[in-house]
Coordinates of C-alpha atoms in Angstrom, one line a residue:
M1 CA 106.4 -83.6 84.4
Q2 CA 107.8 -80.2 83.1
K3 CA 109.2 -78.1 85.7
S4 CA 108.8 -74.6 86.1
V5 CA 111.4 -71.9 85.0
G6 CA 112.3 -71.2 89.0
E7 CA 113.0 -74.9 89.6
L8 CA 114.9 -75.3 86.5
D9 CA 117.2 -71.9 87.4
Q10 CA 117.7 -73.6 91.0
A11 CA 118.4 -76.9 89.4
R12 CA 121.1 -75.3 87.5
P13 CA 124.9 -75.0 88.9
R14 CA 125.8 -71.4 89.9
L15 CA 128.5 -70.0 88.0
P16 CA 131.4 -68.8 90.3
A17 CA 131.0 -65.2 89.5
G18 CA 127.3 -65.3 90.1
R19 CA 127.7 -66.7 93.3
K20 CA 130.3 -64.1 94.5
S21 CA 128.0 -61.6 93.3
E22 CA 125.2 -63.1 95.4
L23 CA 127.5 -63.7 98.5
A24 CA 129.0 -60.0 98.3
A25 CA 125.2 -58.6 98.2
F26 CA 124.4 -61.0 101.0
V27 CA 127.4 -60.1 103.4
G28 CA 126.6 -56.3 102.8
A29 CA 122.9 -56.8 103.9
E30 CA 123.4 -58.5 106.6
G31 CA 126.4 -56.8 108.1
E32 CA 128.4 -59.9 109.2
V33 CA 128.2 -63.5 108.3
T34 CA 130.1 -66.8 109.3
V35 CA 131.6 -69.0 106.9
A36 CA 129.2 -72.1 107.9
A37 CA 125.8 -69.8 107.4
L38 CA 127.3 -68.5 103.8
A39 CA 128.1 -72.3 102.8
D40 CA 124.6 -73.6 104.3
R41 CA 122.9 -70.3 102.4
F42 CA 124.9 -71.1 98.8
K43 CA 125.1 -75.0 99.1
V44 CA 128.6 -75.2 98.4
S45 CA 131.3 -76.2 100.9
S46 CA 133.0 -74.4 103.4
D47 CA 136.2 -74.2 101.6
T48 CA 134.5 -72.8 98.6
I49 CA 133.2 -70.1 100.6
R50 CA 136.8 -69.3 102.1
R51 CA 138.2 -69.2 98.6
D52 CA 135.2 -66.7 97.5
L53 CA 135.7 -64.5 100.6
D54 CA 139.7 -64.5 100.3
Q55 CA 139.0 -63.3 96.6
L56 CA 136.3 -60.7 97.5
D57 CA 138.7 -59.2 100.2
A58 CA 141.5 -58.9 97.6
D59 CA 139.2 -57.5 95.4
G60 CA 138.2 -54.8 98.2
V61 CA 134.3 -55.9 98.2
L62 CA 134.2 -56.9 101.7
I63 CA 136.7 -57.6 104.6
R64 CA 137.7 -61.2 105.6
T65 CA 137.4 -62.2 109.3
H66 CA 138.5 -65.4 111.5
G67 CA 135.4 -67.7 110.5
G68 CA 133.9 -65.2 108.2
A69 CA 133.1 -61.7 106.9
V70 CA 131.9 -58.2 107.3
S71 CA 130.7 -55.5 105.0
L72 CA 132.6 -52.2 104.5
N73 CA 130.1 -50.4 106.2
S74 CA 128.9 -52.5 108.8
H75 CA 128.9 -51.6 112.7
P76 CA 131.5 -53.7 114.0
R77 CA 130.6 -55.7 117.2
A78 CA 132.3 -55.0 120.5
D79 CA 134.7 -57.6 120.2
T80 CA 135.9 -56.9 116.6
G81 CA 140.0 -56.5 116.4
V82 CA 141.4 -53.3 115.4
D83 CA 142.8 -54.6 112.0
V84 CA 139.1 -55.1 111.0
R85 CA 138.0 -51.9 112.2
S86 CA 140.7 -50.0 110.6
R87 CA 139.2 -51.3 107.1
L88 CA 135.7 -50.0 107.7
Q89 CA 134.8 -46.5 106.7
T90 CA 138.1 -45.9 105.7
T91 CA 137.5 -42.7 103.7
A92 CA 135.5 -41.2 106.0
K93 CA 138.1 -41.8 108.6
E94 CA 140.8 -40.4 106.5
K95 CA 138.6 -37.2 105.8
I96 CA 138.0 -37.0 109.6
G97 CA 141.7 -37.4 110.6
A98 CA 142.8 -34.7 108.2
T99 CA 139.9 -32.1 109.4
A100 CA 140.8 -32.9 113.3
A101 CA 144.5 -32.6 112.8
K102 CA 144.2 -29.1 111.8
L103 CA 143.0 -28.3 115.2
V104 CA 146.4 -28.9 116.8
R105 CA 148.8 -26.3 117.6
D106 CA 152.6 -26.2 117.5
E107 CA 153.8 -26.6 120.8
S108 CA 150.6 -27.9 122.7
V109 CA 149.8 -31.1 124.6
V110 CA 147.3 -33.6 122.5
L111 CA 146.0 -36.4 124.2
F112 CA 144.4 -39.1 121.8
N113 CA 142.2 -41.9 122.9
A114 CA 142.5 -45.4 121.3
G115 CA 140.8 -46.3 118.2
T116 CA 141.0 -46.0 114.4
T117 CA 139.4 -42.6 113.8
A118 CA 141.9 -41.0 116.4
L119 CA 144.4 -42.9 115.0
S120 CA 143.9 -41.5 111.8
A121 CA 144.1 -37.9 113.1
A122 CA 147.6 -38.5 114.7
R123 CA 148.6 -39.7 110.9
H124 CA 147.8 -36.6 109.7
L125 CA 150.2 -34.4 112.0
H126 CA 152.7 -33.5 109.4
D127 CA 153.5 -29.7 109.9
Q128 CA 152.8 -29.2 113.5
R129 CA 156.3 -29.1 115.8
G130 CA 156.7 -29.3 119.5
L131 CA 154.1 -31.4 120.5
T132 CA 153.8 -33.2 123.7
V133 CA 151.6 -36.5 122.8
V134 CA 149.8 -38.5 125.5
T135 CA 147.9 -41.5 124.5
N136 CA 146.6 -45.1 125.4
N137 CA 146.7 -46.0 121.5
L138 CA 149.5 -48.5 121.0
R139 CA 149.5 -47.7 117.4
I140 CA 150.3 -44.2 117.4
P141 CA 153.7 -44.1 118.8
A142 CA 154.9 -45.5 115.3
E143 CA 152.9 -43.2 113.5
L144 CA 154.5 -39.9 114.9
S145 CA 157.5 -38.3 113.5
P146 CA 160.1 -37.1 115.6
Q147 CA 160.0 -33.6 114.0
V148 CA 156.5 -33.4 115.0
C149 CA 156.4 -34.9 118.5
R150 CA 158.8 -33.6 121.2
D151 CA 157.7 -35.8 124.0
L152 CA 155.2 -39.2 123.8
W153 CA 153.5 -40.8 126.8
V154 CA 151.6 -43.8 127.0
V155 CA 149.2 -44.3 130.0
G156 CA 147.0 -47.1 131.2
G157 CA 148.2 -50.4 132.5
A158 CA 146.4 -53.7 131.1
V159 CA 147.0 -53.9 127.3
R160 CA 143.7 -54.8 125.3
L161 CA 145.0 -56.8 122.8
S162 CA 142.1 -56.7 120.3
A163 CA 142.2 -52.9 120.3
Q164 CA 145.8 -52.6 120.8
A165 CA 145.2 -50.2 123.6
T166 CA 145.8 -49.8 127.3
L167 CA 143.3 -49.7 130.0
G168 CA 143.7 -47.8 133.3
P169 CA 144.0 -44.4 135.0
L170 CA 145.5 -41.3 133.4
A171 CA 148.1 -41.3 136.3
F172 CA 151.6 -40.2 137.1
R173 CA 153.5 -40.3 140.1
A174 CA 157.4 -39.4 140.9
P175 CA 159.4 -42.0 142.7
G176 CA 158.7 -42.2 146.3
Q177 CA 155.4 -40.2 146.4
V178 CA 152.1 -41.4 146.7
N179 CA 150.1 -38.1 145.2
E180 CA 149.3 -38.6 141.8
I181 CA 150.9 -35.8 139.5
N182 CA 148.0 -33.8 137.8
I183 CA 148.0 -33.7 134.0
R184 CA 146.5 -31.5 131.3
C185 CA 146.3 -31.1 127.9
D186 CA 145.5 -28.3 125.3
L187 CA 143.4 -30.7 123.2
A188 CA 141.7 -34.1 123.6
I189 CA 141.1 -35.8 120.4
I190 CA 138.5 -38.5 121.2
G191 CA 137.3 -41.1 118.7
V192 CA 133.7 -42.4 120.0
G193 CA 131.5 -45.5 119.0
A194 CA 128.2 -43.6 118.9
V195 CA 126.4 -40.4 118.8
S196 CA 122.9 -39.5 119.7
L197 CA 120.6 -37.0 121.4
D198 CA 119.8 -39.1 124.6
A199 CA 123.0 -40.9 125.2
G200 CA 125.3 -38.4 123.9
Y201 CA 128.8 -39.9 123.1
S202 CA 129.1 -43.5 124.1
T203 CA 131.1 -46.9 123.2
S204 CA 130.8 -50.3 124.0
N205 CA 133.5 -51.3 126.4
L206 CA 132.9 -49.8 130.3
D207 CA 136.6 -49.4 130.9
E208 CA 137.2 -47.2 127.7
A209 CA 134.3 -45.1 128.5
V210 CA 135.9 -44.2 132.0
M211 CA 139.1 -43.5 130.4
M212 CA 137.7 -41.3 127.7
A213 CA 135.6 -39.8 130.1
D214 CA 138.8 -38.7 131.9
M215 CA 140.6 -37.5 129.0
M216 CA 137.9 -35.0 128.1
H217 CA 138.1 -34.1 131.8
R218 CA 141.8 -32.9 131.6
A219 CA 141.5 -31.0 128.1
T220 CA 141.1 -27.2 127.5
K221 CA 139.4 -28.2 124.5
V222 CA 137.8 -31.1 123.3
A223 CA 137.3 -32.6 119.7
V224 CA 135.1 -35.6 119.4
L225 CA 135.5 -37.9 116.4
A226 CA 132.8 -39.9 114.7
D227 CA 131.8 -40.9 111.2
S228 CA 128.0 -40.6 109.8
S229 CA 127.4 -44.4 110.3
K230 CA 127.6 -43.6 114.2
F231 CA 124.7 -40.9 113.9
G232 CA 121.6 -42.0 116.0
R233 CA 123.1 -45.0 117.7
S234 CA 124.0 -45.5 121.5
L235 CA 126.2 -48.3 123.0
F236 CA 126.5 -49.6 126.4
A237 CA 128.6 -47.1 128.2
Q238 CA 128.0 -43.4 128.0
I239 CA 131.2 -41.3 127.7
A240 CA 129.8 -38.0 128.1
V241 CA 126.9 -35.8 127.1
L242 CA 126.9 -33.8 123.9
G243 CA 127.9 -30.7 125.4
A244 CA 130.9 -32.0 126.9
A245 CA 132.8 -31.4 123.2
D246 CA 133.9 -28.1 121.8
Y247 CA 134.3 -29.6 118.6
F248 CA 132.5 -32.5 116.7
V249 CA 134.4 -33.8 113.7
T250 CA 132.7 -35.7 111.2
D251 CA 132.4 -36.5 107.5
A252 CA 129.2 -35.4 106.7
P253 CA 126.5 -33.0 108.1
P254 CA 124.6 -34.7 111.1
P255 CA 120.6 -34.9 110.8
A256 CA 119.0 -31.4 111.6
E257 CA 117.9 -32.6 115.1
L258 CA 121.3 -33.9 115.9
A259 CA 122.8 -30.8 114.6
S260 CA 120.5 -28.5 116.4
A261 CA 121.5 -30.1 119.6
L262 CA 124.9 -29.8 119.2
A263 CA 124.6 -26.2 118.3
E264 CA 122.5 -25.6 121.3
H265 CA 125.7 -26.8 123.5
D266 CA 128.1 -24.4 121.6
V267 CA 129.5 -27.6 119.8
Q268 CA 131.0 -26.6 116.7
I269 CA 130.5 -29.2 113.6
L270 CA 133.6 -29.4 111.6
T271 CA 133.4 -31.4 108.3
P272 CA 136.0 -32.1 105.6
D273 CA 134.5 -29.1 104.0
E274 CA 134.8 -26.7 106.6
D275 CA 138.3 -26.1 108.2
A276 CA 138.9 -24.8 111.4

């Protein structure tokens, strides 16, 4: 019995290069996939898939994770570690960070939340001097130059290891005193997980949302940071309404409806082509 072209095609062993191309396309379409699922789909061993993923990661095509892979443009799950998050939307985050850093003035008090977009802003602090920095982002201290930062305070209590961040109150108490010492900052730089008309700014972790809202409340000015992949999305915990920000820093102009809502709340939209 003569086989069809399709049957002959399926019967032929796939070349590794062809499989890797299809694998990369599949991960890109799905966003996040396990090794087991890929092995079943491509009818090869898990070890073969792991080698393919390692190579594709080395080539910068996708991000290898424990047990699978994620697309470079995927929306990370709530439990995705900071090492993976730091490799998502990297170009956008660099642009946002550079733009946000221009808002920071010499001798000011600046508050950064946890997250890779806020971290990018801290990395772009080069020319400023005499800053007092307050953060729950455990990666920021290693990124700040002593020439830029006069004082550095890490707030919070419990450490969330996957996020490399602390979670807890923004509280300071003098020895022997019960009452909290109130702190204020000139600018809060807050990276968020999602931005939408209805939900405002939101994130996936409730404790983080509480802490971020407190950071915004203590700031004279607030800059919210979000790349364009977060437009029109909402996550579990609302941080604040759209009008709680003074600046919305992003890598591309928001959709017209969102841009109009931000403008109605007097939120200035800053993109890499529009310096503050």
